[in-house]
Short mmCIF file of C-alpha atoms and ligand atoms in Angstrom, two decimals:
data_model
loop_
_atom_site.label_atom_id
_atom_site.label_comp_id
_atom_site.label_asym_id
_atom_site.label_seq_id
_atom_site.Cartn_x
_atom_site.Cartn_y
_atom_site.Cartn_z
CA MET V 62 22.52 25.92 -8.63
CA VAL V 63 19.25 26.24 -6.75
CA GLU V 64 21.00 27.76 -3.76
CA GLU V 65 22.85 30.18 -6.01
CA TYR V 66 19.58 31.15 -7.64
CA LEU V 67 17.92 31.79 -4.29
CA LYS V 68 20.92 33.72 -2.98
CA ALA V 69 20.85 35.95 -6.06
CA ASP V 70 17.23 36.70 -5.31
CA ASP V 71 18.02 37.40 -1.66
CA GLN V 72 20.61 39.97 -2.66
CA GLY V 73 18.04 41.75 -4.75
CA SER V 74 19.51 40.81 -8.09
CA GLY V 75 16.35 38.99 -9.03
CA TYR V 76 16.02 35.31 -9.79
CA VAL V 77 19.04 35.21 -12.02
CA LEU V 78 21.64 32.52 -12.06
CA THR V 79 24.82 34.03 -13.34
CA ARG V 80 26.49 30.72 -14.15
CA THR V 81 25.27 28.21 -16.71
CA ALA V 82 24.88 24.55 -15.83
CA GLU V 83 28.14 23.88 -17.70
CA GLN V 84 29.96 26.50 -15.65
CA VAL V 85 28.75 24.88 -12.45
CA PHE V 86 29.17 21.29 -13.58
CA TYR V 87 32.54 21.27 -15.37
CA PRO V 88 34.69 22.50 -12.46
CA LEU V 89 33.20 19.69 -10.35
CA ILE V 90 34.07 17.20 -13.09
CA GLU V 91 37.58 18.60 -13.28
CA LYS V 92 38.05 18.03 -9.55
CA GLN V 93 36.77 14.47 -9.77
CA LEU V 94 39.07 13.75 -12.72
CA LYS V 95 42.00 14.38 -10.39
CA VAL V 96 40.70 11.64 -8.10
CA ASP V 97 39.93 9.14 -10.85
CA PRO V 98 40.64 10.13 -14.48
CA ILE V 99 38.50 7.26 -15.80
CA ASP V 100 35.10 8.81 -15.45
CA VAL V 101 33.10 5.66 -16.20
CA ASN V 102 34.37 4.28 -12.87
CA TRP V 103 32.54 6.95 -10.95
CA LEU V 104 29.34 6.29 -9.14
CA SER V 105 26.39 7.27 -11.23
CA GLY V 106 22.64 7.23 -11.31
CA GLY V 107 20.58 5.22 -13.76
CA SER V 108 20.85 1.50 -14.36
CA GLN V 109 24.12 -0.34 -14.86
CA ASP V 110 23.24 -0.85 -18.56
CA ASP V 111 22.27 2.75 -19.04
CA PRO V 112 24.16 4.89 -16.54
CA VAL V 113 23.48 8.62 -16.33
CA ILE V 114 26.95 9.88 -17.25
CA ARG V 115 28.62 12.55 -19.40
CA ASP V 116 26.15 14.48 -21.61
CA LYS V 117 23.24 12.59 -20.12
CA ALA V 118 24.25 13.70 -16.63
CA LEU V 119 24.61 17.32 -17.71
CA ASP V 120 21.23 17.15 -19.41
CA LEU V 121 19.69 15.72 -16.25
CA VAL V 122 21.21 18.57 -14.22
CA LYS V 123 19.55 21.07 -16.54
CA ARG V 124 16.18 19.38 -16.47
CA CYS V 125 16.22 18.94 -12.68
CA TYR V 126 17.15 22.59 -12.32
CA GLU V 127 14.25 23.70 -14.53
CA ASN V 128 11.90 21.57 -12.48
CA ALA V 129 13.26 23.03 -9.25
CA LEU V 130 12.66 26.57 -10.51
CA ALA V 131 9.12 25.68 -11.56
CA PHE V 132 8.56 24.21 -8.11
CA LEU V 133 9.88 27.34 -6.43
CA GLU V 134 7.52 29.58 -8.37
CA ASP V 135 4.79 28.70 -5.89
CA ILE V 136 6.88 29.21 -2.77
CA ASP V 137 7.94 32.26 -0.86
CA VAL V 138 11.25 30.98 0.49
CA TRP V 139 12.02 31.97 4.09
CA GLU V 140 15.04 29.80 4.80
CA VAL V 141 17.44 27.61 2.81
CA GLU V 142 19.27 24.72 4.50
CA TYR V 143 17.78 25.81 7.79
CA GLU V 144 19.37 24.15 10.82
CA ALA V 145 16.46 22.85 12.89
CA THR V 146 18.66 20.67 15.11
CA GLY V 147 17.05 20.28 18.51
CA MET V 148 15.88 18.02 21.32
CA LEU V 149 12.84 15.76 21.07
CA PRO V 150 11.05 14.63 24.21
CA GLY V 151 12.47 11.39 25.59
CA CYS V 152 15.62 11.48 23.50
CA GLU V 153 18.77 12.34 25.38
CA VAL V 154 20.78 13.50 22.36
CA PRO V 155 19.96 16.26 19.89
CA VAL V 156 18.47 15.25 16.58
CA LYS V 157 20.41 16.88 13.76
CA ALA V 158 18.30 18.38 11.04
CA PHE V 159 18.91 20.67 8.08
CA VAL V 160 15.74 21.55 6.22
CA ASP V 161 16.23 22.24 2.50
CA ILE V 162 13.55 24.92 2.29
CA VAL V 163 11.22 26.48 4.83
CA GLY V 164 8.66 28.84 3.35
CA GLU V 165 5.13 29.59 2.41
CA HIS V 166 3.44 27.79 -0.46
CA LYS V 167 0.74 29.64 -2.42
CA LYS V 168 -1.76 26.84 -1.88
CA HIS V 169 -0.52 24.92 1.16
CA GLY V 170 0.63 27.74 3.44
CA PRO V 171 3.75 27.26 5.60
CA VAL V 172 5.67 24.27 4.23
CA ILE V 173 8.74 22.18 4.86
CA VAL V 174 10.41 21.15 1.61
CA ASP V 175 12.93 18.45 0.91
CA TRP V 176 14.51 18.15 -2.53
CA LYS V 177 14.58 14.68 -4.00
CA SER V 178 16.55 13.96 -7.15
CA GLY V 179 15.65 10.26 -7.42
CA LYS V 180 12.71 8.80 -9.26
CA GLN V 181 10.87 7.53 -6.20
CA LYS V 182 9.67 9.41 -3.19
CA PRO V 183 10.89 8.06 0.17
CA LYS V 184 9.04 5.00 1.46
CA ASN V 185 7.94 6.77 4.63
CA ASN V 186 7.65 10.35 5.81
CA LEU V 187 9.99 10.07 8.80
CA GLN V 188 12.27 12.82 7.55
CA LEU V 189 9.48 15.38 7.10
CA GLU V 190 7.83 14.27 10.35
CA THR V 191 11.09 14.80 12.21
CA TYR V 192 11.55 18.26 10.72
CA ALA V 193 7.96 19.13 11.63
CA ALA V 194 8.35 17.90 15.21
CA LEU V 195 11.52 19.97 15.55
CA LEU V 196 9.92 23.09 14.10
CA ASN V 197 6.53 22.71 15.77
CA THR V 198 7.41 21.57 19.25
CA SER V 199 11.04 21.80 20.06
CA THR V 200 13.36 24.58 21.01
CA PRO V 201 16.40 24.76 18.78
CA LEU V 202 19.69 24.13 20.50
CA SER V 203 20.55 27.81 20.36
CA GLY V 204 17.65 28.31 22.80
CA ASN V 205 16.06 30.95 20.58
CA ASP V 206 12.84 30.60 18.69
CA HIS V 207 12.99 29.58 15.10
CA PRO V 208 13.04 32.97 13.40
CA PHE V 209 9.92 32.34 11.33
CA THR V 210 7.52 30.62 13.75
CA ASP V 211 6.40 33.77 15.52
CA HIS V 212 7.33 32.42 18.97
CA GLY V 213 5.88 29.02 18.25
CA SER V 214 2.45 30.22 17.12
CA LEU V 215 3.05 29.33 13.49
CA LYS V 216 2.86 25.59 12.90
CA PHE V 217 3.88 23.51 9.92
CA ASP V 218 1.25 21.03 8.84
CA VAL V 219 2.41 20.32 5.29
CA GLY V 220 5.63 18.87 3.95
CA LEU V 221 6.58 18.55 0.30
CA TRP V 222 8.90 16.13 -1.40
CA ALA V 223 10.22 18.28 -4.21
CA MET V 224 10.72 15.67 -6.92
CA VAL V 225 12.96 17.41 -9.44
CA ASN V 226 13.88 14.42 -11.57
CA PRO V 227 11.93 14.71 -14.84
CA ASP V 228 11.19 10.97 -14.75
CA ALA V 229 9.77 11.07 -11.24
CA PRO V 230 6.04 11.36 -10.64
CA ASN V 231 5.01 14.28 -8.48
CA ALA V 232 4.66 13.34 -4.83
CA ARG V 233 1.47 14.31 -3.03
CA PRO V 234 1.81 16.80 -0.20
CA VAL V 235 2.35 15.17 3.18
CA LYS V 236 -0.36 16.63 5.38
CA GLY V 237 -1.14 16.39 9.09
CA LEU V 238 2.38 17.10 10.31
CA THR V 239 1.04 19.08 13.28
CA GLU V 240 -0.38 15.75 14.49
CA VAL V 241 3.04 14.10 14.66
CA ASP V 242 3.55 12.71 18.14
CA ALA V 243 6.89 14.23 19.13
CA SER V 244 7.19 11.95 22.20
CA ALA V 245 6.74 8.81 20.08
CA LEU V 246 9.30 10.15 17.63
CA GLY V 247 11.70 11.01 20.46
CA ALA V 248 11.28 7.48 21.86
CA ARG V 249 12.07 6.05 18.44
CA TYR V 250 15.31 8.03 18.15
CA GLN V 251 16.20 7.17 21.75
CA ALA V 252 15.72 3.46 20.96
CA ALA V 253 18.10 3.85 18.01
CA TYR V 254 20.56 5.67 20.27
CA GLU V 255 20.35 2.84 22.84
CA GLN V 256 21.34 0.43 20.08
CA ILE V 257 24.24 2.67 19.14
CA LYS V 258 25.40 2.75 22.77
CA LYS V 259 25.27 -1.04 22.83
CA LYS V 260 27.27 -0.99 19.59
CA VAL V 261 24.61 -2.82 17.67
CA TRP V 262 25.04 -1.63 14.11
CA LYS V 263 22.21 -2.92 12.03
CA ALA V 264 23.89 -2.94 8.67
CA GLN V 265 21.33 -3.52 5.99
CA ALA V 266 23.03 -4.35 2.77
CA GLY V 267 21.17 -3.23 -0.32
CA PHE V 268 21.12 -0.87 -3.24
CA HIS V 269 22.70 1.91 -1.18
CA CYS V 270 25.88 -0.20 -0.82
CA ARG V 271 26.59 0.78 -4.44
CA PHE V 272 27.09 4.34 -3.24
CA CYS V 273 28.89 3.52 0.01
CA VAL V 274 32.49 4.68 0.29
CA GLN V 275 33.03 2.05 3.00
CA ALA V 276 32.21 -0.85 0.67
CA PRO V 277 35.88 -1.89 0.25
CA ASN V 278 36.19 -1.94 4.06
CA CYS V 279 32.94 -3.76 4.71
CA LEU V 280 32.74 -7.54 5.07
CA ILE V 281 29.20 -7.60 3.70
CA GLU V 282 30.20 -6.03 0.39
CA SER V 283 33.79 -7.24 0.23
CA PRO V 284 33.73 -10.58 2.03
CA GLY V 285 37.06 -12.24 2.63
CA THR V 286 39.27 -9.47 1.28
CA LYS V 287 42.43 -8.57 3.21
CA ARG V 288 41.32 -4.97 3.48
CA ALA V 289 37.79 -5.63 4.76
CA THR V 290 39.06 -8.27 7.17
CA TYR V 291 41.48 -5.69 8.56
CA TYR V 292 39.06 -2.78 8.81
CA ASP V 293 35.70 -4.39 9.52
CA ARG V 294 35.79 -4.94 13.28
CA SER V 295 32.06 -5.14 13.65
CA GLU V 296 32.14 -8.64 15.05
CA ASP V 297 34.53 -7.69 17.89
CA GLU V 298 32.72 -4.41 18.40
CA GLY V 299 29.22 -5.67 18.73
CA TYR V 300 27.40 -6.24 15.47
CA PRO V 301 26.05 -9.79 15.40
CA PHE V 302 27.01 -10.90 11.89
S1 SF4 F 36 28.73 -1.42 1.99
FE1 SF4 F 36 28.66 -2.13 4.11
S2 SF4 F 36 28.98 -0.28 5.33
FE2 SF4 F 36 28.36 0.37 3.27
S3 SF4 F 36 26.14 0.60 3.35
FE3 SF4 F 36 26.56 -1.48 2.62
S4 SF4 F 36 26.54 -2.75 4.50
FE4 SF4 F 36 26.73 -0.60 5.16
#
């Protein structure tokens, strides 16, 4: 809905969303019903005792959307879903990155924005730091400048977690992104890549397993089942269970 809203503005039709939340939401529901007609089986937010489903989910969509629009009031949006994929020093593979919003904030100047629909902001700023390193120091894979950095002279120092969930506290701006050490970051990604090459998969079971489509195939979440025993080859392939 946010992207549709911004596109409408881009085409000069003003900030007008032509479809209501219901018109956006119901076709998605219809599609999902074909996969599993029992909607309470679907993954959902909220707690297990009080899942965010049905009317509650639609209501949350509306409230998140309102918050997103309020957030955008202060930003001149330059790019949506901008591909900042590029090389970082010391890392032999490109780091993939798609930045939700790149633009100029009324108060903070050039900003990198990442939408967050959960109630908590991320535990660390790695995602924003990576985006900043890619925008501030690296050449995108296309070899051209980023279209908005004025040949590298414009730097991004501030990142914003755009907390759209009405129950989430606002997150403070993440400042000092021009100080991010791109070489240290590159070394960190390279170290992860070395692990991947050695086939060391550090599976960390946790809350996210609830949302993982591989759970039925994973021995951590489905220990001893015929299916997980068949599909989960991590022991043969390197992961030290
Ligand atoms: S269910 Fe298994 S594969 Fe999925 S996130 Fe959890 S540990 Fe990883």
